[in-house]
Short mmCIF file of C-alpha atoms in Angstrom, two decimals:
data_model
loop_
_atom_site.label_atom_id
_atom_site.label_comp_id
_atom_site.label_asym_id
_atom_site.label_seq_id
_atom_site.Cartn_x
_atom_site.Cartn_y
_atom_site.Cartn_z
CA MET A 1 14.42 145.80 244.11
CA LYS A 2 17.26 148.32 244.49
CA MET A 3 19.80 145.52 244.05
CA MET A 4 18.14 144.45 240.76
CA ILE A 5 18.24 148.01 239.43
CA THR A 6 21.90 148.35 240.41
CA PHE A 7 22.71 145.00 238.77
CA GLY A 8 20.87 146.07 235.61
CA TYR A 9 22.77 149.36 235.45
CA VAL A 10 26.14 147.63 235.96
CA PHE A 11 25.27 145.00 233.34
CA PHE A 12 24.28 147.75 230.86
CA GLN A 13 27.55 149.62 231.44
CA LEU A 14 29.57 146.41 230.95
CA MET A 15 27.74 145.74 227.68
CA ILE A 16 28.59 149.24 226.43
CA MET A 17 32.26 148.74 227.32
CA ALA A 18 32.33 145.29 225.68
CA THR A 19 30.74 146.63 222.51
CA ALA A 20 33.19 149.51 222.32
CA ASP A 21 36.16 147.17 222.86
CA CYS A 22 34.98 144.66 220.24
CA SER A 23 34.27 147.22 217.54
CA PRO A 24 36.56 150.23 217.85
CA LYS A 25 35.25 151.81 214.61
CA LEU A 26 31.65 151.81 215.87
CA ASP A 27 31.09 153.74 219.08
CA PHE A 28 27.54 152.93 220.17
CA ARG A 29 27.75 155.31 223.13
CA ASN A 30 27.29 158.29 220.83
CA THR A 31 23.78 158.21 219.33
CA ARG A 32 24.71 160.51 216.46
CA LYS A 33 27.26 157.95 215.29
CA TRP A 34 25.08 154.84 215.56
CA ARG A 35 22.40 156.57 213.53
CA ASP A 36 24.98 156.98 210.77
CA ILE A 37 25.72 153.24 210.61
CA PRO A 38 24.30 151.79 207.38
CA ALA A 39 21.58 149.36 208.46
CA PHE A 40 18.20 148.21 207.19
CA THR A 41 15.52 145.61 207.78
CA ALA A 42 12.64 145.04 205.40
CA SER A 43 10.00 142.34 205.08
CA LEU A 44 7.61 141.14 202.43
CA LEU A 45 3.93 141.90 202.89
CA ASN A 46 2.43 139.39 200.42
CA GLU A 47 3.28 136.04 198.86
CA LYS A 48 4.63 136.08 195.33
CA ASN A 49 6.16 133.89 192.67
CA ILE A 50 9.79 134.74 191.97
CA ASN A 51 11.58 133.75 188.78
CA ALA A 52 15.19 132.62 188.63
CA LYS A 53 17.49 135.60 189.34
CA GLU A 54 14.50 137.88 189.99
CA ILE A 55 15.23 140.36 192.77
CA VAL A 56 12.79 140.13 195.66
CA LYS A 57 11.43 143.56 196.59
CA PHE A 58 10.91 143.50 200.35
CA ASP A 59 8.34 146.27 200.63
CA LYS A 60 7.77 146.84 204.36
CA VAL A 61 10.78 148.80 205.62
CA TRP A 62 11.33 148.67 209.38
CA THR A 63 14.73 150.37 209.60
CA ASN A 64 16.70 152.14 206.88
CA ASN A 65 19.58 154.17 208.35
CA GLY A 66 20.90 156.32 205.52
CA ASN A 67 18.25 155.10 203.05
CA HIS A 68 20.68 152.71 201.34
CA TYR A 69 17.98 150.05 200.81
CA ASP A 70 15.42 150.76 198.09
CA PRO A 71 12.13 148.84 198.54
CA ASN A 72 11.15 149.69 194.94
CA THR A 73 14.13 147.75 193.56
CA GLY A 74 14.99 145.39 196.45
CA ILE A 75 18.62 146.55 196.29
CA PHE A 76 20.89 147.53 199.19
CA ILE A 77 23.84 149.66 198.02
CA ALA A 78 26.83 149.78 200.37
CA PRO A 79 27.60 153.45 201.07
CA ARG A 80 31.14 152.67 202.18
CA GLU A 81 33.67 149.87 202.30
CA GLY A 82 33.47 147.47 205.22
CA LEU A 83 32.27 144.21 206.66
CA TYR A 84 28.50 143.82 206.56
CA HIS A 85 26.28 141.25 208.20
CA VAL A 86 23.57 140.23 205.72
CA SER A 87 20.58 138.07 206.61
CA THR A 88 17.44 136.83 204.92
CA THR A 89 14.58 134.55 205.89
CA VAL A 90 12.22 133.06 203.31
CA MET A 91 9.09 130.98 203.79
CA SER A 92 7.52 128.68 201.23
CA VAL A 93 3.84 128.67 200.24
CA SER A 94 1.64 125.81 201.51
CA GLY A 95 2.34 122.67 199.48
CA LYS A 96 5.03 124.45 197.39
CA THR A 97 8.74 125.18 197.58
CA VAL A 98 10.93 128.26 197.26
CA TYR A 99 14.63 128.52 196.52
CA ALA A 100 16.57 131.79 196.92
CA HIS A 101 20.10 133.18 197.26
CA ILE A 102 21.79 136.27 198.63
CA TRP A 103 23.71 137.99 195.83
CA GLN A 104 26.67 140.37 196.01
CA ASN A 105 26.60 142.33 192.75
CA GLU A 106 26.33 139.55 190.13
CA THR A 107 27.83 136.84 192.35
CA ARG A 108 25.51 134.32 194.01
CA THR A 109 26.44 133.60 197.64
CA VAL A 110 24.56 131.50 200.21
CA GLY A 111 21.31 129.79 199.29
CA LEU A 112 18.07 128.88 201.02
CA PHE A 113 15.74 125.96 200.35
CA PRO A 114 13.31 125.71 203.25
CA GLY A 115 11.24 122.78 202.02
CA THR A 116 7.58 122.33 201.26
CA GLY A 117 4.74 124.34 202.67
CA TYR A 118 5.10 127.04 205.30
CA SER A 119 8.71 126.07 205.97
CA GLU A 120 11.29 128.75 206.70
CA ALA A 121 15.01 129.00 206.06
CA THR A 122 17.40 131.70 207.22
CA ALA A 123 20.83 132.54 205.82
CA ASN A 124 23.39 134.78 207.50
CA ILE A 125 26.64 135.84 205.88
CA VAL A 126 29.35 138.42 206.53
CA LEU A 127 30.42 140.09 203.29
CA GLN A 128 33.36 142.37 202.53
CA LEU A 129 31.66 145.09 200.51
CA SER A 130 33.18 147.95 198.57
CA LYS A 131 31.45 151.30 198.25
CA GLY A 132 28.68 150.90 195.65
CA ASP A 133 28.39 147.11 195.91
CA LYS A 134 24.81 145.88 195.56
CA VAL A 135 23.28 143.18 197.76
CA THR A 136 20.01 141.48 196.83
CA VAL A 137 17.91 138.39 197.49
CA ARG A 138 16.95 136.61 194.28
CA GLY A 139 14.92 133.63 193.24
CA SER A 140 16.66 130.49 192.02
CA GLY A 141 15.63 127.62 189.80
CA ASN A 142 12.11 126.31 189.40
CA HIS A 143 10.95 126.87 192.98
CA PRO A 144 9.21 130.28 192.88
CA TYR A 145 6.69 130.11 195.72
CA LEU A 146 7.72 132.76 198.27
CA TYR A 147 5.25 133.21 201.12
CA SER A 148 4.65 136.16 203.37
CA SER A 149 1.74 138.07 204.82
CA SER A 150 1.04 140.89 207.22
CA ASN A 151 2.86 138.66 209.76
CA HIS A 152 6.14 139.33 207.88
CA TYR A 153 7.49 135.78 207.50
CA SER A 154 10.03 136.66 204.79
CA MET A 155 12.63 139.38 205.47
CA PHE A 156 15.97 140.84 204.42
CA SER A 157 18.46 142.92 206.41
CA ALA A 158 22.05 144.14 206.44
CA TYR A 159 24.23 146.35 208.60
CA LEU A 160 27.83 147.53 208.82
CA ILE A 161 29.81 145.72 211.52
CA ALA A 162 33.36 146.99 210.89
#
């Protein structure tokens, strides 16, 4: 048992050192600093139909460091310049399809088309954002059937990586 605890502690320390070496601007060893890192995760509580270019308002906020994501508008506003990891997962309604994209300001980036009926798709992208840039998930085309429930199948998140 003691050996497992020692191994766990050594592994944890190595992970801290590796993180610090890989990302010199973000020092995760100081909790005051990691709490200042812009980051959010939000999910959708109910299914909805989304029109083309309509912003999806993910209304269940799990994390919102700095309050840069607004669940009333569905918009994340970058508080500072940097590289951000952005991710979204969407699920289609039973027997229907949904089509969505991640947008940077008014530029459409990666798209998702999970297929028919309770199918999910996930998109991940690293974006170079300037201070004030807006990131959203929007509907696309004639496939409006976005599913979610209290199980949180559809979500949106972003965080500063460098």
